[in-house]
CSV table of C-alpha atoms and ligand atoms in Angstrom, one decimal:
chain,number,residue,atom,x,y,z
C,830,UNK,CA,20.0,17.9,-5.7
C,831,UNK,CA,17.7,16.8,-3.3
C,832,UNK,CA,13.7,17.3,-3.2
C,833,UNK,CA,11.1,18.6,-1.0
C,834,UNK,CA,8.3,16.2,0.0
C,835,UNK,CA,5.0,18.2,-0.2
C,836,UNK,CA,2.4,16.2,-1.7
C,837,UNK,CA,2.3,12.8,-3.2
C,838,UNK,CA,0.0,13.6,-6.1
C,839,UNK,CA,3.1,15.3,-7.8
C,840,UNK,CA,5.0,12.2,-7.5
C,841,UNK,CA,4.8,9.5,-10.1
C,842,UNK,CA,4.3,5.8,-9.3
C,843,UNK,CA,8.0,4.9,-9.8
C,844,UNK,CA,9.3,7.5,-7.3
C,845,UNK,CA,6.8,6.7,-4.7
C,846,UNK,CA,8.2,3.1,-5.1
C,847,UNK,CA,11.5,4.0,-4.7
C,848,UNK,CA,11.0,5.9,-1.5
C,849,UNK,CA,9.0,2.7,-0.1
C,850,UNK,CA,12.3,0.5,-1.3
C,851,UNK,CA,14.7,2.8,0.5
C,852,UNK,CA,12.3,2.7,3.5
C,853,UNK,CA,12.5,-0.9,3.5
C,854,UNK,CA,16.1,-1.1,3.4
C,855,UNK,CA,16.2,1.0,6.5
C,856,UNK,CA,13.7,-1.1,8.0
C,857,UNK,CA,16.0,-4.0,7.3
C,858,UNK,CA,19.1,-2.5,8.9
C,859,UNK,CA,20.6,-0.4,6.2
C,860,UNK,CA,22.7,2.3,7.5
C,861,UNK,CA,23.5,5.4,5.9
C,862,UNK,CA,26.3,8.0,7.1
C,863,UNK,CA,26.3,10.7,4.5
C,864,UNK,CA,24.0,13.3,6.5
C,865,UNK,CA,25.9,13.2,10.1
C,866,UNK,CA,26.0,16.7,11.3
C,867,UNK,CA,23.4,18.4,8.9
C,868,UNK,CA,21.0,20.2,10.8
C,869,UNK,CA,17.3,19.8,10.8
C,870,UNK,CA,14.3,22.1,12.5
C,871,UNK,CA,11.0,20.5,13.1
C,872,UNK,CA,8.4,23.1,13.0
C,873,UNK,CA,5.1,21.7,14.2
C,874,UNK,CA,2.5,24.6,14.3
C,875,UNK,CA,-0.1,21.7,15.4
C,876,UNK,CA,0.1,19.1,17.9
C,877,UNK,CA,1.7,15.8,16.9
C,878,UNK,CA,3.2,12.9,18.8
C,879,UNK,CA,4.0,10.4,15.9
C,880,UNK,CA,4.9,12.3,13.1
C,881,UNK,CA,6.7,14.8,15.2
C,882,UNK,CA,8.8,12.5,17.3
C,883,UNK,CA,9.2,9.7,14.4
C,884,UNK,CA,10.7,12.6,12.1
C,885,UNK,CA,12.9,13.1,15.4
C,886,UNK,CA,14.0,9.7,15.7
C,887,UNK,CA,14.6,9.3,12.1
C,888,UNK,CA,16.8,12.3,11.9
C,889,UNK,CA,18.7,11.0,15.0
C,890,UNK,CA,19.2,7.5,13.2
C,891,UNK,CA,20.8,9.4,10.3
C,892,UNK,CA,23.2,11.4,12.4
C,893,UNK,CA,21.4,14.8,11.9
C,894,UNK,CA,21.3,17.6,14.7
C,895,UNK,CA,17.6,18.6,15.6
C,896,UNK,CA,16.1,21.9,16.6
C,897,UNK,CA,12.8,21.7,17.8
C,898,UNK,CA,10.0,24.5,18.0
C,899,UNK,CA,7.6,24.9,20.8
C,900,UNK,CA,4.8,27.3,19.5
C,901,UNK,CA,3.6,27.9,23.1
C,902,UNK,CA,7.2,29.3,23.9
C,903,UNK,CA,7.8,31.2,20.5
C,904,UNK,CA,7.2,34.8,19.2
C,905,UNK,CA,3.9,33.4,17.6
C,906,UNK,CA,2.7,34.4,21.1
C,907,UNK,CA,3.6,38.0,20.1
C,908,UNK,CA,1.6,37.8,16.9
C,909,UNK,CA,4.4,36.8,14.5
C,910,UNK,CA,3.2,35.2,11.4
C,911,UNK,CA,3.5,31.6,10.3
C,912,UNK,CA,5.6,32.9,7.2
C,913,UNK,CA,7.8,34.8,9.2
C,914,UNK,CA,8.4,32.3,11.8
C,915,UNK,CA,9.4,29.9,9.2
C,916,UNK,CA,11.6,32.5,7.4
C,917,UNK,CA,13.3,33.0,10.7
C,918,UNK,CA,14.2,29.5,11.3
C,919,UNK,CA,15.4,29.3,7.5
C,920,UNK,CA,17.8,32.3,8.3
C,921,UNK,CA,19.5,30.1,11.1
C,922,UNK,CA,20.5,27.9,8.2
C,923,UNK,CA,19.3,24.5,8.6
C,924,UNK,CA,19.3,21.9,6.1
C,925,UNK,CA,15.8,20.6,6.4
C,926,UNK,CA,12.6,22.1,7.7
C,927,UNK,CA,9.7,19.8,8.7
C,928,UNK,CA,6.7,21.5,8.8
C,929,UNK,CA,3.2,20.9,10.1
C,930,UNK,CA,0.3,23.6,9.6
C,931,UNK,CA,-3.3,24.0,10.0
C,932,UNK,CA,-3.6,25.8,6.7
C,933,UNK,CA,-3.9,23.7,3.5
C,934,UNK,CA,-1.0,23.9,1.1
C,935,UNK,CA,0.7,26.3,3.6
C,936,UNK,CA,4.0,25.4,1.6
C,937,UNK,CA,3.1,27.5,-1.5
C,938,UNK,CA,3.9,30.6,0.4
C,939,UNK,CA,7.3,29.4,1.3
C,940,UNK,CA,8.4,27.9,-1.9
C,941,UNK,CA,11.1,30.3,-3.4
C,942,UNK,CA,11.7,32.1,-0.1
C,943,UNK,CA,13.6,29.4,1.8
C,944,UNK,CA,16.9,27.7,1.3
C,945,UNK,CA,16.2,24.5,3.3
C,946,UNK,CA,14.4,21.6,1.9
C,947,UNK,CA,10.9,21.3,3.3
C,948,UNK,CA,9.4,18.0,4.2
C,949,UNK,CA,5.3,18.3,4.9
C,950,UNK,CA,4.5,16.8,8.0
C,951,UNK,CA,0.8,17.6,7.3
C,952,UNK,CA,-1.3,20.5,5.9
C,953,UNK,CA,-4.7,21.1,7.1
C,954,UNK,CA,-7.2,18.7,5.6
C,955,UNK,CA,-5.0,18.4,2.3
C,956,UNK,CA,-2.0,16.1,2.3
C,957,UNK,CA,0.0,13.9,4.7
C,958,UNK,CA,2.7,12.4,2.4
C,959,UNK,CA,4.9,10.6,4.9
C,960,UNK,CA,1.8,8.8,6.8
C,961,UNK,CA,0.2,7.8,3.4
C,962,UNK,CA,4.1,6.3,2.7
C,963,UNK,CA,4.1,4.7,6.1
C,964,UNK,CA,0.7,3.0,5.3
C,965,UNK,CA,1.6,2.1,1.8
C,966,UNK,CA,4.7,0.5,3.4
C,967,UNK,CA,2.7,-1.4,5.9
C,968,UNK,CA,0.5,-2.6,3.3
C,969,UNK,CA,3.1,-3.9,1.1
C,970,UNK,CA,4.8,-5.9,3.9
C,971,UNK,CA,1.4,-7.5,4.7
C,972,UNK,CA,0.4,-8.4,1.1
C,973,UNK,CA,3.3,-7.9,-0.9
C,974,UNK,CA,1.8,-5.8,-3.6
C,975,UNK,CA,-1.1,-3.3,-4.2
C,976,UNK,CA,-2.6,-4.1,-7.3
C,977,UNK,CA,-6.4,-5.3,-6.8
C,978,UNK,CA,-6.4,-4.6,-2.9
C,979,UNK,CA,-9.7,-3.5,-1.4
C,980,UNK,CA,-9.1,-0.5,1.1
C,981,UNK,CA,-12.0,1.1,3.2
C,982,UNK,CA,-11.4,4.4,4.8
C,983,UNK,CA,-13.9,5.0,7.8
C,984,UNK,CA,-14.7,7.8,9.8
C,985,UNK,CA,-14.3,11.5,9.7
C,986,UNK,CA,-13.2,11.4,5.9
C,987,UNK,CA,-13.6,15.0,5.0
C,988,UNK,CA,-11.5,16.5,7.7
C,989,UNK,CA,-8.8,14.0,7.3
C,990,UNK,CA,-5.5,14.9,5.2
C,991,UNK,CA,-4.7,11.1,5.7
C,992,UNK,CA,-8.0,10.0,4.0
C,993,UNK,CA,-7.2,12.6,1.0
C,994,UNK,CA,-3.9,11.7,0.5
C,995,UNK,CA,-4.4,7.9,0.7
C,996,UNK,CA,-7.6,7.9,-1.6
C,997,UNK,CA,-5.6,9.7,-4.5
C,998,UNK,CA,-2.3,7.5,-4.1
C,999,UNK,CA,-4.2,4.3,-3.4
C,1000,UNK,CA,-6.2,4.5,-6.4
C,1001,UNK,CA,-3.0,5.1,-8.5
C,1002,UNK,CA,-1.3,2.3,-7.2
C,1003,UNK,CA,-4.1,-0.1,-8.3
C,1004,UNK,CA,-6.1,-0.6,-5.2
C,1005,UNK,CA,-9.9,-0.1,-4.9
C,1006,UNK,CA,-10.6,2.6,-2.3
C,1007,UNK,CA,-14.0,3.2,-0.8
C,1008,UNK,CA,-15.1,5.5,2.3
C,1009,UNK,CA,-17.7,5.0,4.9
C,1010,UNK,CA,-19.0,6.5,8.1
C,1011,UNK,CA,-21.5,9.2,9.4
C,1012,UNK,CA,-22.9,11.1,6.2
C,1013,UNK,CA,-21.9,14.3,7.6
C,1014,UNK,CA,-18.1,13.4,7.0
C,1015,UNK,CA,-18.6,11.8,3.7
C,1016,UNK,CA,-17.4,13.4,0.2
C,1017,UNK,CA,-19.5,12.5,-2.6
C,1018,UNK,CA,-16.2,12.0,-4.9
C,1019,UNK,CA,-14.8,9.5,-2.5
C,1020,UNK,CA,-16.6,6.1,-3.5
C,1021,UNK,CA,-19.0,5.8,-0.4
C,1022,UNK,CA,-19.9,2.4,0.7
C,1023,UNK,CA,-22.4,1.3,3.5
C,1024,UNK,CA,-20.3,0.4,6.7
C,1025,UNK,CA,-20.9,-3.2,6.9
C,1026,UNK,CA,-20.2,-3.9,3.6
C,1027,UNK,CA,-17.0,-1.8,3.3
C,1028,UNK,CA,-15.8,-3.9,6.4
C,1029,UNK,CA,-16.9,-7.1,4.9
C,1030,UNK,CA,-15.2,-6.8,1.6
C,1031,UNK,CA,-11.9,-4.9,2.6
C,1032,UNK,CA,-8.2,-6.4,2.8
C,1033,UNK,CA,-7.5,-3.1,4.8
C,1034,UNK,CA,-10.0,-1.4,7.0
C,1035,UNK,CA,-8.3,2.1,7.8
C,1036,UNK,CA,-10.2,3.9,10.8
C,1037,UNK,CA,-10.0,7.6,11.4
C,1038,UNK,CA,-10.4,9.6,14.5
C,1039,UNK,CA,-13.0,12.0,14.8
C,1040,UNK,CA,-11.3,15.3,14.4
C,1041,UNK,CA,-13.1,17.6,16.5
C,1042,UNK,CA,-10.5,20.3,16.5
C,1043,UNK,CA,-11.5,20.8,12.8
C,1044,UNK,CA,-15.3,20.8,13.3
C,1045,UNK,CA,-17.2,24.0,12.8
C,1046,UNK,CA,-20.4,22.2,14.2
C,1047,UNK,CA,-20.5,19.7,16.8
C,1048,UNK,CA,-20.6,16.0,15.8
C,1049,UNK,CA,-24.4,15.1,15.1
C,1050,UNK,CA,-23.9,11.9,17.0
C,1051,UNK,CA,-23.1,11.1,20.4
C,1052,UNK,CA,-19.9,9.2,21.1
C,1053,UNK,CA,-21.7,6.0,22.1
C,1054,UNK,CA,-23.8,6.0,18.9
C,1055,UNK,CA,-20.8,6.7,16.7
C,1056,UNK,CA,-19.1,3.6,18.3
C,1057,UNK,CA,-22.4,1.5,18.3
C,1058,UNK,CA,-22.6,2.4,14.5
C,1059,UNK,CA,-19.1,2.7,13.4
C,1060,UNK,CA,-16.6,1.6,16.0
C,1061,UNK,CA,-14.7,-1.5,15.3
C,1062,UNK,CA,-15.5,-3.9,18.1
C,1063,UNK,CA,-14.8,-7.7,18.5
C,1064,UNK,CA,-18.5,-8.4,16.8
C,1065,UNK,CA,-17.9,-6.2,13.6
C,1066,UNK,CA,-14.1,-7.7,13.5
C,1067,UNK,CA,-15.7,-11.0,12.9
C,1068,UNK,CA,-17.2,-9.7,9.6
C,1069,UNK,CA,-13.7,-9.0,8.3
C,1070,UNK,CA,-12.3,-11.4,5.3
C,1071,UNK,CA,-9.3,-13.8,6.2
C,1072,UNK,CA,-6.1,-12.1,6.0
C,1073,UNK,CA,-7.8,-8.6,6.6
C,1074,UNK,CA,-6.2,-6.0,8.6
C,1075,UNK,CA,-7.1,-3.0,10.5
C,1076,UNK,CA,-4.9,0.3,10.3
C,1077,UNK,CA,-5.2,3.6,12.0
C,1078,UNK,CA,-3.0,6.7,11.7
C,1079,UNK,CA,-3.5,7.4,15.2
C,1080,UNK,CA,-3.9,9.0,17.6
C,1081,UNK,CA,-7.1,6.7,18.4
C,1082,UNK,CA,-9.9,7.2,20.5
C,1083,UNK,CA,-10.7,3.8,22.5
C,1084,UNK,CA,-14.2,3.5,22.9
C,1085,UNK,CA,-15.1,5.7,20.1
C,1086,UNK,CA,-13.8,4.6,16.4
C,1087,UNK,CA,-12.1,1.4,18.1
C,1088,UNK,CA,-12.6,-0.4,21.0
C,1089,UNK,CA,-10.1,-1.5,23.5
C,1090,UNK,CA,-9.8,-4.8,22.6
C,1091,UNK,CA,-9.2,-4.0,18.9
C,1092,UNK,CA,-6.3,-1.8,19.4
C,1093,UNK,CA,-3.7,-4.6,19.8
C,1094,UNK,CA,-5.7,-7.6,18.3
C,1095,UNK,CA,-4.1,-9.9,15.9
C,1096,UNK,CA,-5.3,-8.0,12.8
C,1097,UNK,CA,-4.2,-4.5,14.0
C,1098,UNK,CA,-1.2,-3.0,12.4
C,1099,UNK,CA,-1.5,0.3,14.3
C,1100,UNK,CA,1.8,0.0,16.0
C,1101,UNK,CA,3.4,-1.5,12.9
C,1102,UNK,CA,2.5,1.9,11.1
C,1103,UNK,CA,4.2,3.7,13.9
C,1104,UNK,CA,7.5,1.8,13.7
C,1105,UNK,CA,7.3,2.2,9.7
C,1106,UNK,CA,6.9,5.8,10.2
C,1107,UNK,CA,10.5,6.2,11.3
C,1108,UNK,CA,12.0,4.2,8.1
C,1109,UNK,CA,9.9,6.2,5.7
C,1110,UNK,CA,11.0,9.4,7.3
C,1111,UNK,CA,14.4,8.4,7.1
C,1112,UNK,CA,14.0,7.8,3.5
C,1113,UNK,CA,12.1,11.1,2.9
C,1114,UNK,CA,15.1,12.9,4.5
C,1115,UNK,CA,17.9,10.9,2.5
C,1116,UNK,CA,16.1,11.9,-0.6
C,1117,UNK,CA,15.6,15.6,0.4
C,1118,UNK,CA,19.2,16.1,1.5
C,1119,UNK,CA,21.2,13.5,-0.6
C,1120,UNK,CA,19.7,11.5,-3.6
Z,804,LIG,C1,-3.1,12.1,11.8
Z,804,LIG,C2,-2.9,13.7,11.6
Z,804,LIG,O1,-2.4,14.3,12.3
Z,804,LIG,O2,-3.1,14.0,10.4
Z,804,LIG,N1,-2.3,11.7,12.5
Z,804,LIG,C3,-1.1,11.6,12.3
Z,804,LIG,O3,-0.2,12.0,11.7
Z,804,LIG,N2,-0.5,10.1,12.4
Z,804,LIG,C4,-4.5,12.0,12.4
Z,804,LIG,C5,-5.4,12.6,13.4
Z,804,LIG,O4,-4.8,13.6,13.8
Z,804,LIG,O5,-6.4,12.2,13.4
């Protein structure tokens, strides 16, 4: 009964579609009362606004009680380890642990050692399953299907768990995914295309933040140069196909990968993605604790 959600690559397409269907039902107003009074602990060892607080809202909408964790005020400051911190929270007896941590596949060390179900809120540069699911829900609402759509993921691809998760799952769903951006952030296996070509031919242009906190070396380009070459602005927006949309997992940096005037332009689905995050996370929680 109930399932962790750690990576999308271990879910088959029918499981992914069934999470999206449940998320869509929550979006359309379905109410579920079976989890009222259960306890969730949200353990974000890395900063987060959207993922952390939309999980919180999703939990509240399902009637769960929520314990939040503040790393700066915890015994991490006394050198307690990640594992021991999670094990401590699990010993409080919650039903659900939502975890984000800087280490790729941090969950492998927890499996078999915790009783609560685990939902992955992001591991290092590896996986971000609920972000991908909300991206997929947003795309399905827009186009009604996945097969044959062209997606360009643009920016700091190599440090992005969003890019890695989406590239894999979108391909499996029949979308044609390419990546673009500064050479220093490209990965050979991820179907590179020159920026202008990627923007011109795609149905979905997904922009990424430059994730400086993950970089070993300073970015070679200046912020101004990045914006001039790879930042979506009004002029580059005009290259896009009819009906094509802009997405971004956020946080976005205005004036770097996206110009001010593009953030809320008619092609942008950025805040729609945020809204869908609540419903996708409700579906992930229901799957973890009920289905
Ligand atoms: C992303 C993340 O943390 O992986 N944001 C998110 O969860 N919506 C992307 C980022 O930090 O740039």
